[in-house]
Amino acid sequence: MHAISPESHAIVDDVLEYTRRRALWEDIPLDTPVPPEELARLAPMSITPGGIGAQNALALFSEVLAPTCLSTDHPGYLSFIPSAPTKAATAFDLVVSASSIYGGSWLEGAGAVHAENEVLAWLASELGLPGGAGGVFVQGGTIGNLSALVAARDAARRSRTERGLPQPTRWKVVSSVESHSSIASAANVMDIDVVDIRPGDDGRLHGDAVAEALAAHGDAVFAVVATAGTTNFGIIDDLAGIADVTRRHGTWLHVDGAYGLAGALVPAMREAYAGIEHADSLIVDPHKWLFAPFDACALIYRDPQVALRAHTQQADYLDTLADTPLPNPSDLAVQLTRRARGLPLWFSLATYGTDEYRTAIAHGITLAARIADEIERRPALSLVRRPQLSVVVLRREGWEAADYDAWSARLLASQLAFVVPSSHQGEPVLRLAIINPLTTFELLCEVLDTLA
Ligand SMILES: *Cc1c(COP(=O)(O)O)cnc(C)c1O
């Protein structure tokens, strides 16, 4: 054995001390983005033949680079989908790094895979999936959606082959025009077509529209994608109605709940997700509304064997890993080497218990409803629609795109909040996504005050 050098001790101590300060910061600055030219000036080449040393590199990060990265866990970060990892999840992310766990196989990462699987099994049972359901934590919803659709197409191909039927010239996936851009991206990667269908007037995709699409496109359709919480509005499709149709046609149902499926953990919301129990695959991102750090998507299959057949990589050097009673996580998605990225969520759930999670998710839903009421009370503002989950979309009467842009820049400069303009049917709007339990009604009212 060799001793760990004093230099290594100092590096680890300094980095952990910085981490400790950042993780426990009371007043997290929102921070400000900086254009590339300015960064080139502020942070010139730090990669040199001799190295600049940990202290200099850490100082460069903490004083120059970090302040140009927005803190997505700031209570005023309301754009896109914010992040709000629990202290337990953040702290445990360090443990995952320090433990050098290879999370791809049972042979190498048994205990980690076991703990991750416990979380996946809990989620699956909350959503009413059968006991055999399982999956893997992948990088994000985009990879989760792609992996699920690859498994679905593989199942459809095999089924055709077994029945002696020819393969269609183009495979198709049916989804709502309101579905996330990652569905189109997956279709592009897979070289398949997307059959875009319109949601009803209530913004939700319904079974009858899906039935029409299936009738029109026949069995070239290998999957239907429903969304449980659209990113733009937080709308949950009519999962029960859609599932009726997919089950009748024997078509794979994938539910994209990257943002919104966390809402199903709130008992009062459960009814809105009726039908989720029929999903053949689903995703939910812990880095969105399950209070875990970037990056993690829980990808769950009704029957993991189907995913295994689609995704297992074959190579001589991997043969020794194949002999396991339960699937290796690597073999359930588009990936091989993987971080045990479900462990921060596992540790956080184990620490706080599931009740605290339900309460924290409910906070976002309750707050969205309260601020929606407040918006309706203010004459200069109006809601684009009532929120169902924790996304509130509003307009400022009389404002054009340039007004919204200027306001957004002023708001960020004031460091109160980060809200980027969005658009709906060509109209510029504002979108507040509420995830963080530290985001308060008072803070949101202060933001609305700046729209006066
Ligand atoms: C965010 C989101 C995705 C993509 O997830 P990433 O983790 O960003 O890759 C997919 N679908 C929906 C509905 C989302 O909100």
GROMACS .gro file of C-alpha atoms and ligand atoms in nm:
model
  467
    1MET     CA    1   0.000   0.000   0.000
    2HIS     CA    2   0.115   0.352  -0.064
    3ALA     CA    3   0.025   0.638   0.163
    4ILE     CA    4  -0.212   0.903   0.033
    5SER     CA    5   0.000   1.213  -0.028
    6PRO     CA    6  -0.050   1.531   0.173
    7GLU     CA    7  -0.130   1.697  -0.158
    8SER     CA    8  -0.423   1.459  -0.215
    9HIS     CA    9  -0.548   1.528   0.138
   10ALA     CA   10  -0.539   1.900   0.073
   11ILE     CA   11  -0.720   1.869  -0.260
   12VAL     CA   12  -1.002   1.659  -0.114
   13ASP     CA   13  -1.032   1.880   0.195
   14ASP     CA   14  -1.048   2.203  -0.007
   15VAL     CA   15  -1.303   2.067  -0.251
   16LEU     CA   16  -1.520   1.922   0.025
   17GLU     CA   17  -1.503   2.248   0.218
   18TYR     CA   18  -1.623   2.438  -0.090
   19THR     CA   19  -1.896   2.179  -0.144
   20ARG     CA   20  -2.005   2.206   0.216
   21ARG     CA   21  -2.041   2.584   0.187
   22ARG     CA   22  -2.233   2.564  -0.140
   23ALA     CA   23  -2.463   2.283  -0.025
   24LEU     CA   24  -2.552   2.462   0.299
   25TRP     CA   25  -2.567   2.816   0.162
   26GLU     CA   26  -2.859   3.007   0.308
   27ASP     CA   27  -2.865   3.282   0.046
   28ILE     CA   28  -2.791   3.110  -0.281
   29PRO     CA   29  -2.716   3.375  -0.544
   30LEU     CA   30  -2.915   3.330  -0.865
   31ASP     CA   31  -2.607   3.439  -1.066
   32THR     CA   32  -2.574   3.571  -1.420
   33PRO     CA   33  -2.478   3.418  -1.753
   34VAL     CA   34  -2.181   3.565  -1.938
   35PRO     CA   35  -2.109   3.547  -2.314
   36PRO     CA   36  -1.823   3.325  -2.440
   37GLU     CA   37  -1.594   3.617  -2.534
   38GLU     CA   38  -1.611   3.758  -2.185
   39LEU     CA   39  -1.540   3.418  -2.031
   40ALA     CA   40  -1.246   3.376  -2.265
   41ARG     CA   41  -1.111   3.697  -2.115
   42LEU     CA   42  -1.207   3.624  -1.751
   43ALA     CA   43  -1.099   3.261  -1.755
   44PRO     CA   44  -0.811   3.212  -1.998
   45MET     CA   45  -0.655   2.870  -2.060
   46SER     CA   46  -0.622   2.677  -1.738
   47ILE     CA   47  -0.503   2.352  -1.896
   48THR     CA   48  -0.122   2.368  -1.896
   49PRO     CA   49   0.159   2.108  -1.914
   50GLY     CA   50   0.244   2.157  -1.545
   51GLY     CA   51  -0.109   2.214  -1.410
   52ILE     CA   52  -0.215   2.526  -1.220
   53GLY     CA   53  -0.277   2.337  -0.896
   54ALA     CA   54  -0.601   2.258  -0.715
   55GLN     CA   55  -0.615   2.584  -0.522
   56ASN     CA   56  -0.591   2.795  -0.834
   57ALA     CA   57  -0.834   2.577  -1.026
   58LEU     CA   58  -1.085   2.583  -0.739
   59ALA     CA   59  -1.050   2.960  -0.704
   60LEU     CA   60  -1.109   2.998  -1.076
   61PHE     CA   61  -1.423   2.788  -1.046
   62SER     CA   62  -1.565   2.949  -0.735
   63GLU     CA   63  -1.481   3.310  -0.822
   64VAL     CA   64  -1.515   3.320  -1.200
   65LEU     CA   65  -1.693   3.018  -1.347
   66ALA     CA   66  -1.958   2.930  -1.087
   67PRO     CA   67  -2.105   3.285  -1.070
   68THR     CA   68  -2.183   3.261  -1.443
   69CYS     CA   69  -2.386   2.940  -1.393
   70LEU     CA   70  -2.745   2.995  -1.284
   71SER     CA   71  -2.839   2.827  -0.958
   72THR     CA   72  -3.131   2.613  -1.068
   73ASP     CA   73  -3.210   2.548  -0.701
   74HIS     CA   74  -3.266   2.920  -0.627
   75PRO     CA   75  -3.626   2.973  -0.507
   76GLY     CA   76  -3.669   3.237  -0.779
   77TYR     CA   77  -3.555   3.008  -1.059
   78LEU     CA   78  -3.892   2.953  -1.230
   79SER     CA   79  -3.792   2.887  -1.592
   80PHE     CA   80  -3.793   2.557  -1.781
   81ILE     CA   81  -3.815   2.301  -1.500
   82PRO     CA   82  -3.620   2.411  -1.190
   83SER     CA   83  -3.427   2.172  -0.972
   84ALA     CA   84  -3.452   2.147  -0.596
   85PRO     CA   85  -3.249   1.857  -0.465
   86THR     CA   86  -3.286   1.776  -0.097
   87LYS     CA   87  -2.979   1.821   0.119
   88ALA     CA   88  -2.968   1.443   0.164
   89ALA     CA   89  -2.975   1.380  -0.211
   90THR     CA   90  -2.709   1.643  -0.283
   91ALA     CA   91  -2.479   1.514  -0.011
   92PHE     CA   92  -2.519   1.157  -0.123
   93ASP     CA   93  -2.432   1.244  -0.479
   94LEU     CA   94  -2.079   1.296  -0.345
   95VAL     CA   95  -2.083   0.948  -0.195
   96VAL     CA   96  -2.176   0.802  -0.532
   97SER     CA   97  -1.871   0.972  -0.685
   98ALA     CA   98  -1.635   0.883  -0.401
   99SER     CA   99  -1.737   0.517  -0.402
  100SER     CA  100  -1.633   0.446  -0.763
  101ILE     CA  101  -1.934   0.222  -0.819
  102TYR     CA  102  -1.993   0.079  -1.163
  103GLY     CA  103  -2.371   0.084  -1.177
  104GLY     CA  104  -2.418  -0.118  -1.492
  105SER     CA  105  -2.410  -0.475  -1.365
  106TRP     CA  106  -2.496  -0.696  -1.069
  107LEU     CA  107  -2.144  -0.841  -1.076
  108GLU     CA  108  -1.991  -0.500  -1.010
  109GLY     CA  109  -2.257  -0.297  -0.832
  110ALA     CA  110  -2.494  -0.539  -0.656
  111GLY     CA  111  -2.582  -0.328  -0.350
  112ALA     CA  112  -2.625  -0.010  -0.550
  113VAL     CA  113  -2.846  -0.184  -0.806
  114HIS     CA  114  -3.051  -0.336  -0.523
  115ALA     CA  115  -3.113   0.005  -0.365
  116GLU     CA  116  -3.194   0.167  -0.700
  117ASN     CA  117  -3.433  -0.117  -0.777
  118GLU     CA  118  -3.608  -0.064  -0.446
  119VAL     CA  119  -3.684   0.294  -0.553
  120LEU     CA  120  -3.802   0.181  -0.897
  121ALA     CA  121  -4.023  -0.087  -0.740
  122TRP     CA  122  -4.173   0.169  -0.503
  123LEU     CA  123  -4.250   0.406  -0.792
  124ALA     CA  124  -4.394   0.119  -1.000
  125SER     CA  125  -4.620   0.007  -0.717
  126GLU     CA  126  -4.734   0.366  -0.646
  127LEU     CA  127  -4.837   0.388  -1.011
  128GLY     CA  128  -5.020   0.055  -1.001
  129LEU     CA  129  -4.785  -0.145  -1.222
  130PRO     CA  130  -4.761  -0.521  -1.162
  131GLY     CA  131  -4.493  -0.669  -0.936
  132GLY     CA  132  -4.267  -0.778  -1.224
  133ALA     CA  133  -4.222  -0.419  -1.345
  134GLY     CA  134  -3.873  -0.276  -1.328
  135GLY     CA  135  -3.620  -0.066  -1.507
  136VAL     CA  136  -3.322   0.157  -1.468
  137PHE     CA  137  -3.217   0.514  -1.394
  138VAL     CA  138  -3.087   0.675  -1.711
  139GLN     CA  139  -2.941   1.019  -1.778
  140GLY     CA  140  -3.262   1.205  -1.852
  141GLY     CA  141  -3.609   1.195  -1.999
  142THR     CA  142  -3.475   1.221  -2.352
  143ILE     CA  143  -3.275   0.900  -2.319
  144GLY     CA  144  -3.560   0.742  -2.122
  145ASN     CA  145  -3.812   0.813  -2.397
  146LEU     CA  146  -3.571   0.693  -2.666
  147SER     CA  147  -3.492   0.373  -2.477
  148ALA     CA  148  -3.859   0.294  -2.416
  149LEU     CA  149  -3.948   0.350  -2.781
  150VAL     CA  150  -3.656   0.135  -2.899
  151ALA     CA  151  -3.782  -0.147  -2.673
  152ALA     CA  152  -4.136  -0.100  -2.804
  153ARG     CA  153  -4.028  -0.115  -3.167
  154ASP     CA  154  -3.814  -0.420  -3.101
  155ALA     CA  155  -4.115  -0.596  -2.946
  156ALA     CA  156  -4.329  -0.506  -3.250
  157ARG     CA  157  -4.062  -0.630  -3.491
  158ARG     CA  158  -4.023  -0.961  -3.310
  159SER     CA  159  -4.397  -1.009  -3.295
  160ARG     CA  160  -4.420  -0.957  -3.674
  161THR     CA  161  -4.138  -1.200  -3.739
  162GLU     CA  162  -4.293  -1.464  -3.513
  163ARG     CA  163  -4.623  -1.433  -3.696
  164GLY     CA  164  -4.454  -1.448  -4.037
  165LEU     CA  165  -4.567  -1.095  -4.124
  166PRO     CA  166  -4.359  -0.847  -4.327
  167GLN     CA  167  -4.216  -0.541  -4.150
  168PRO     CA  168  -4.377  -0.206  -4.240
  169THR     CA  169  -4.177   0.021  -4.469
  170ARG     CA  170  -4.187   0.297  -4.205
  171TRP     CA  171  -4.259   0.243  -3.836
  172LYS     CA  172  -4.473   0.509  -3.671
  173VAL     CA  173  -4.532   0.640  -3.323
  174VAL     CA  174  -4.852   0.827  -3.235
  175SER     CA  175  -4.825   1.127  -3.003
  176SER     CA  176  -4.990   1.458  -2.924
  177VAL     CA  177  -4.862   1.783  -3.075
  178GLU     CA  178  -4.821   1.888  -2.711
  179SER     CA  179  -4.577   1.604  -2.639
  180HIS     CA  180  -4.219   1.692  -2.548
  181SER     CA  181  -3.960   1.765  -2.818
  182SER     CA  182  -3.765   1.456  -2.710
  183ILE     CA  183  -4.027   1.235  -2.880
  184ALA     CA  184  -3.949   1.394  -3.217
  185SER     CA  185  -3.580   1.365  -3.134
  186ALA     CA  186  -3.618   0.992  -3.056
  187ALA     CA  187  -3.810   0.942  -3.380
  188ASN     CA  188  -3.531   1.115  -3.566
  189VAL     CA  189  -3.265   0.894  -3.410
  190MET     CA  190  -3.475   0.583  -3.478
  191ASP     CA  191  -3.558   0.698  -3.832
  192ILE     CA  192  -3.932   0.653  -3.778
  193ASP     CA  193  -4.232   0.881  -3.835
  194VAL     CA  194  -4.435   1.063  -3.574
  195VAL     CA  195  -4.811   1.078  -3.625
  196ASP     CA  196  -4.897   1.408  -3.458
  197ILE     CA  197  -5.249   1.430  -3.324
  198ARG     CA  198  -5.432   1.721  -3.173
  199PRO     CA  199  -5.544   1.722  -2.813
  200GLY     CA  200  -5.902   1.807  -2.724
  201ASP     CA  201  -6.016   2.159  -2.632
  202ASP     CA  202  -5.918   2.076  -2.276
  203GLY     CA  203  -5.556   2.038  -2.393
  204ARG     CA  204  -5.560   1.664  -2.315
  205LEU     CA  205  -5.503   1.388  -2.564
  206HIS     CA  206  -5.806   1.155  -2.562
  207GLY     CA  207  -5.870   0.795  -2.659
  208ASP     CA  208  -6.095   0.877  -2.957
  209ALA     CA  209  -5.821   1.080  -3.128
  210VAL     CA  210  -5.577   0.796  -3.068
  211ALA     CA  211  -5.828   0.544  -3.205
  212GLU     CA  212  -5.866   0.751  -3.522
  213ALA     CA  213  -5.489   0.766  -3.569
  214LEU     CA  214  -5.454   0.392  -3.518
  215ALA     CA  215  -5.731   0.327  -3.769
  216ALA     CA  216  -5.566   0.555  -4.024
  217HIS     CA  217  -5.212   0.423  -3.985
  218GLY     CA  218  -5.276   0.057  -3.911
  219ASP     CA  219  -5.016  -0.167  -3.759
  220ALA     CA  220  -4.726   0.048  -3.878
  221VAL     CA  221  -4.785   0.214  -3.540
  222PHE     CA  222  -4.579   0.036  -3.276
  223ALA     CA  223  -4.642   0.273  -2.985
  224VAL     CA  224  -4.859   0.553  -2.854
  225VAL     CA  225  -4.698   0.819  -2.635
  226ALA     CA  226  -4.916   0.988  -2.376
  227THR     CA  227  -4.790   1.272  -2.158
  228ALA     CA  228  -4.852   1.283  -1.785
  229GLY     CA  229  -4.786   1.651  -1.729
  230THR     CA  230  -4.688   1.848  -2.039
  231THR     CA  231  -4.381   2.063  -1.993
  232ASN     CA  232  -4.555   2.378  -2.120
  233PHE     CA  233  -4.873   2.361  -1.913
  234GLY     CA  234  -4.859   2.056  -1.687
  235ILE     CA  235  -5.154   1.894  -1.864
  236ILE     CA  236  -5.215   1.524  -1.800
  237ASP     CA  237  -5.353   1.336  -2.101
  238ASP     CA  238  -5.661   1.114  -2.066
  239LEU     CA  239  -5.453   0.809  -1.977
  240ALA     CA  240  -5.751   0.583  -1.906
  241GLY     CA  241  -5.918   0.662  -2.238
  242ILE     CA  242  -5.592   0.617  -2.429
  243ALA     CA  243  -5.508   0.292  -2.248
  244ASP     CA  244  -5.849   0.149  -2.344
  245VAL     CA  245  -5.760   0.203  -2.708
  246THR     CA  246  -5.400   0.079  -2.696
  247ARG     CA  247  -5.506  -0.235  -2.511
  248ARG     CA  248  -5.776  -0.306  -2.767
  249HIS     CA  249  -5.524  -0.268  -3.049
  250GLY     CA  250  -5.240  -0.443  -2.868
  251THR     CA  251  -5.027  -0.130  -2.915
  252TRP     CA  252  -4.752  -0.036  -2.669
  253LEU     CA  253  -4.842   0.256  -2.441
  254HIS     CA  254  -4.553   0.473  -2.329
  255VAL     CA  255  -4.626   0.745  -2.074
  256ASP     CA  256  -4.387   1.040  -2.064
  257GLY     CA  257  -4.411   1.174  -1.712
  258ALA     CA  258  -4.063   1.326  -1.697
  259TYR     CA  259  -4.197   1.633  -1.519
  260GLY     CA  260  -4.552   1.558  -1.414
  261LEU     CA  261  -4.571   1.197  -1.305
  262ALA     CA  262  -4.432   1.293  -0.965
  263GLY     CA  263  -4.773   1.453  -0.905
  264ALA     CA  264  -4.927   1.105  -0.888
  265LEU     CA  265  -4.757   1.062  -0.550
  266VAL     CA  266  -4.999   1.319  -0.406
  267PRO     CA  267  -5.312   1.126  -0.301
  268ALA     CA  268  -5.550   1.409  -0.395
  269MET     CA  269  -5.409   1.406  -0.751
  270ARG     CA  270  -5.423   1.032  -0.806
  271GLU     CA  271  -5.748   1.035  -1.001
  272ALA     CA  272  -5.599   1.262  -1.269
  273TYR     CA  273  -5.356   0.981  -1.351
  274ALA     CA  274  -5.613   0.700  -1.375
  275GLY     CA  275  -5.502   0.457  -1.645
  276ILE     CA  276  -5.128   0.494  -1.573
  277GLU     CA  277  -5.140   0.137  -1.441
  278HIS     CA  278  -5.179   0.018  -1.802
  279ALA     CA  279  -4.853   0.173  -1.925
  280ASP     CA  280  -4.610  -0.064  -2.096
  281SER     CA  281  -4.333   0.180  -2.014
  282LEU     CA  282  -4.308   0.514  -1.839
  283ILE     CA  283  -4.055   0.771  -1.729
  284VAL     CA  284  -4.030   1.021  -1.446
  285ASP     CA  285  -3.726   1.244  -1.385
  286PRO     CA  286  -3.604   1.262  -1.025
  287HIS     CA  287  -3.403   1.570  -1.129
  288LYS     CA  288  -3.729   1.749  -1.198
  289TRP     CA  289  -3.991   1.700  -0.928
  290LEU     CA  290  -3.845   1.428  -0.707
  291PHE     CA  291  -3.581   1.651  -0.551
  292ALA     CA  292  -3.270   1.472  -0.677
  293PRO     CA  293  -2.966   1.638  -0.837
  294PHE     CA  294  -2.893   1.625  -1.211
  295ASP     CA  295  -2.909   1.392  -1.380
  296ALA     CA  296  -3.156   1.109  -1.343
  297CYS     CA  297  -3.460   0.965  -1.516
  298ALA     CA  298  -3.645   0.663  -1.378
  299LEU     CA  299  -3.735   0.444  -1.675
  300ILE     CA  300  -3.978   0.166  -1.586
  301TYR     CA  301  -4.106  -0.119  -1.803
  302ARG     CA  302  -4.410  -0.330  -1.735
  303ASP     CA  303  -4.203  -0.629  -1.852
  304PRO     CA  304  -3.828  -0.564  -1.826
  305GLN     CA  305  -3.755  -0.879  -2.032
  306VAL     CA  306  -3.877  -0.697  -2.341
  307ALA     CA  307  -3.626  -0.418  -2.279
  308LEU     CA  308  -3.350  -0.670  -2.212
  309ARG     CA  309  -3.401  -0.830  -2.551
  310ALA     CA  310  -3.389  -0.491  -2.722
  311HIS     CA  311  -3.097  -0.334  -2.542
  312THR     CA  312  -2.843  -0.595  -2.429
  313GLN     CA  313  -2.508  -0.534  -2.597
  314GLN     CA  314  -2.326  -0.846  -2.714
  315ALA     CA  315  -1.947  -0.857  -2.681
  316ASP     CA  316  -1.697  -1.122  -2.578
  317TYR     CA  317  -1.566  -0.910  -2.294
  318LEU     CA  318  -1.919  -0.866  -2.155
  319ASP     CA  319  -2.022  -1.232  -2.163
  320THR     CA  320  -1.926  -1.290  -1.803
  321LEU     CA  321  -2.184  -1.032  -1.690
  322ALA     CA  322  -2.478  -1.200  -1.859
  323ASP     CA  323  -2.536  -1.475  -1.605
  324THR     CA  324  -2.759  -1.296  -1.350
  325PRO     CA  325  -3.099  -1.379  -1.200
  326LEU     CA  326  -3.211  -1.017  -1.247
  327PRO     CA  327  -3.143  -0.789  -1.546
  328ASN     CA  328  -2.825  -0.581  -1.545
  329PRO     CA  329  -2.915  -0.211  -1.550
  330SER     CA  330  -2.690  -0.155  -1.852
  331ASP     CA  331  -2.908  -0.387  -2.056
  332LEU     CA  332  -3.233  -0.195  -2.016
  333ALA     CA  333  -3.157   0.126  -2.207
  334VAL     CA  334  -2.934   0.294  -2.464
  335GLN     CA  335  -2.616   0.297  -2.253
  336LEU     CA  336  -2.344   0.072  -2.116
  337THR     CA  337  -2.126   0.228  -1.847
  338ARG     CA  338  -2.349   0.398  -1.596
  339ARG     CA  339  -2.328   0.600  -1.278
  340ALA     CA  340  -2.550   0.464  -1.000
  341ARG     CA  341  -2.747   0.782  -1.045
  342GLY     CA  342  -3.055   0.655  -0.863
  343LEU     CA  343  -2.868   0.641  -0.532
  344PRO     CA  344  -2.910   1.007  -0.432
  345LEU     CA  345  -3.287   0.962  -0.462
  346TRP     CA  346  -3.270   0.633  -0.274
  347PHE     CA  347  -3.079   0.793   0.013
  348SER     CA  348  -3.312   1.091   0.024
  349LEU     CA  349  -3.628   0.876   0.023
  350ALA     CA  350  -3.479   0.649   0.289
  351THR     CA  351  -3.382   0.952   0.498
  352TYR     CA  352  -3.702   1.156   0.490
  353GLY     CA  353  -3.964   0.892   0.409
  354THR     CA  354  -4.222   0.901   0.135
  355ASP     CA  355  -4.472   1.119   0.326
  356GLU     CA  356  -4.235   1.415   0.314
  357TYR     CA  357  -4.206   1.370  -0.061
  358ARG     CA  358  -4.583   1.379  -0.105
  359THR     CA  359  -4.597   1.698   0.101
  360ALA     CA  360  -4.315   1.864  -0.094
  361ILE     CA  361  -4.476   1.783  -0.430
  362ALA     CA  362  -4.816   1.902  -0.306
  363HIS     CA  363  -4.652   2.237  -0.214
  364GLY     CA  364  -4.590   2.311  -0.582
  365ILE     CA  365  -4.947   2.225  -0.680
  366THR     CA  366  -5.103   2.429  -0.400
  367LEU     CA  367  -4.877   2.727  -0.464
  368ALA     CA  368  -4.954   2.720  -0.838
  369ALA     CA  369  -5.329   2.734  -0.762
  370ARG     CA  370  -5.280   3.021  -0.514
  371ILE     CA  371  -5.071   3.232  -0.750
  372ALA     CA  372  -5.321   3.160  -1.029
  373ASP     CA  373  -5.593   3.315  -0.808
  374GLU     CA  374  -5.366   3.611  -0.744
  375ILE     CA  375  -5.304   3.657  -1.117
  376GLU     CA  376  -5.678   3.662  -1.178
  377ARG     CA  377  -5.712   3.937  -0.918
  378ARG     CA  378  -5.462   4.161  -1.095
  379PRO     CA  379  -5.615   4.363  -1.385
  380ALA     CA  380  -5.294   4.382  -1.593
  381LEU     CA  381  -5.249   4.005  -1.586
  382SER     CA  382  -5.446   3.706  -1.706
  383LEU     CA  383  -5.406   3.331  -1.699
  384VAL     CA  384  -5.366   3.146  -2.026
  385ARG     CA  385  -5.529   2.848  -1.850
  386ARG     CA  386  -5.588   2.722  -1.496
  387PRO     CA  387  -5.292   2.515  -1.376
  388GLN     CA  388  -5.349   2.147  -1.305
  389LEU     CA  389  -5.000   2.079  -1.170
  390SER     CA  390  -4.731   2.334  -1.085
  391VAL     CA  391  -4.683   2.526  -1.411
  392VAL     CA  392  -4.860   2.864  -1.437
  393VAL     CA  393  -4.882   3.037  -1.776
  394LEU     CA  394  -4.988   3.401  -1.788
  395ARG     CA  395  -4.988   3.708  -2.003
  396ARG     CA  396  -4.930   4.075  -1.933
  397GLU     CA  397  -5.199   4.269  -2.118
  398GLY     CA  398  -5.063   4.500  -2.384
  399TRP     CA  399  -4.711   4.359  -2.391
  400GLU     CA  400  -4.528   4.234  -2.697
  401ALA     CA  401  -4.239   3.993  -2.723
  402ALA     CA  402  -3.980   4.271  -2.682
  403ASP     CA  403  -4.148   4.391  -2.359
  404TYR     CA  404  -4.133   4.040  -2.214
  405ASP     CA  405  -3.767   4.004  -2.314
  406ALA     CA  406  -3.670   4.333  -2.155
  407TRP     CA  407  -3.864   4.251  -1.839
  408SER     CA  408  -3.701   3.908  -1.813
  409ALA     CA  409  -3.353   4.060  -1.843
  410ARG     CA  410  -3.434   4.322  -1.576
  411LEU     CA  411  -3.572   4.058  -1.343
  412LEU     CA  412  -3.259   3.845  -1.369
  413ALA     CA  413  -3.037   4.151  -1.328
  414SER     CA  414  -3.222   4.229  -1.004
  415GLN     CA  415  -3.144   3.870  -0.894
  416LEU     CA  416  -3.501   3.831  -0.769
  417ALA     CA  417  -3.603   3.561  -1.014
  418PHE     CA  418  -3.533   3.395  -1.347
  419VAL     CA  419  -3.834   3.376  -1.578
  420VAL     CA  420  -3.781   3.347  -1.953
  421PRO     CA  421  -4.061   3.438  -2.195
  422SER     CA  422  -4.235   3.149  -2.367
  423SER     CA  423  -4.500   3.141  -2.635
  424HIS     CA  424  -4.838   2.978  -2.682
  425GLN     CA  425  -5.003   2.955  -3.024
  426GLY     CA  426  -4.783   3.237  -3.146
  427GLU     CA  427  -4.861   3.464  -2.851
  428PRO     CA  428  -4.575   3.561  -2.616
  429VAL     CA  429  -4.651   3.447  -2.261
  430LEU     CA  430  -4.480   3.394  -1.928
  431ARG     CA  431  -4.444   3.057  -1.767
  432LEU     CA  432  -4.372   2.998  -1.399
  433ALA     CA  433  -4.265   2.644  -1.313
  434ILE     CA  434  -4.283   2.581  -0.939
  435ILE     CA  435  -4.082   2.289  -0.803
  436ASN     CA  436  -3.876   2.424  -0.517
  437PRO     CA  437  -4.030   2.392  -0.168
  438LEU     CA  438  -3.843   2.714  -0.082
  439THR     CA  439  -4.038   2.910  -0.345
  440THR     CA  440  -4.298   3.110  -0.154
  441PHE     CA  441  -4.624   3.288  -0.237
  442GLU     CA  442  -4.459   3.613  -0.127
  443LEU     CA  443  -4.170   3.568  -0.368
  444LEU     CA  444  -4.409   3.497  -0.655
  445CYS     CA  445  -4.613   3.807  -0.566
  446GLU     CA  446  -4.295   4.014  -0.576
  447VAL     CA  447  -4.235   3.881  -0.927
  448LEU     CA  448  -4.593   3.972  -1.028
  449ASP     CA  449  -4.541   4.322  -0.881
  450THR     CA  450  -4.265   4.380  -1.138
  451LEU     CA  451  -4.526   4.319  -1.413
  452ALA     CA  452  -4.741   4.611  -1.300
  453LIG     C1  453  -3.806   1.751  -1.943
  453LIG     C2  454  -3.891   1.660  -2.020
  453LIG     C3  455  -3.835   1.563  -2.103
  453LIG     C4  456  -3.687   1.553  -2.127
  453LIG     O1  457  -3.620   1.517  -2.010
  453LIG     P1  458  -3.464   1.549  -1.997
  453LIG     O2  459  -3.434   1.493  -1.862
  453LIG     O3  460  -3.451   1.699  -2.002
  453LIG     O4  461  -3.393   1.481  -2.106
  453LIG     C5  462  -3.920   1.475  -2.166
  453LIG     N1  463  -4.053   1.485  -2.150
  453LIG     C6  464  -4.111   1.577  -2.071
  453LIG     C7  465  -4.260   1.581  -2.058
  453LIG     C8  466  -4.032   1.669  -2.003
  453LIG     O5  467  -4.089   1.762  -1.926
   0.00000   0.00000   0.00000
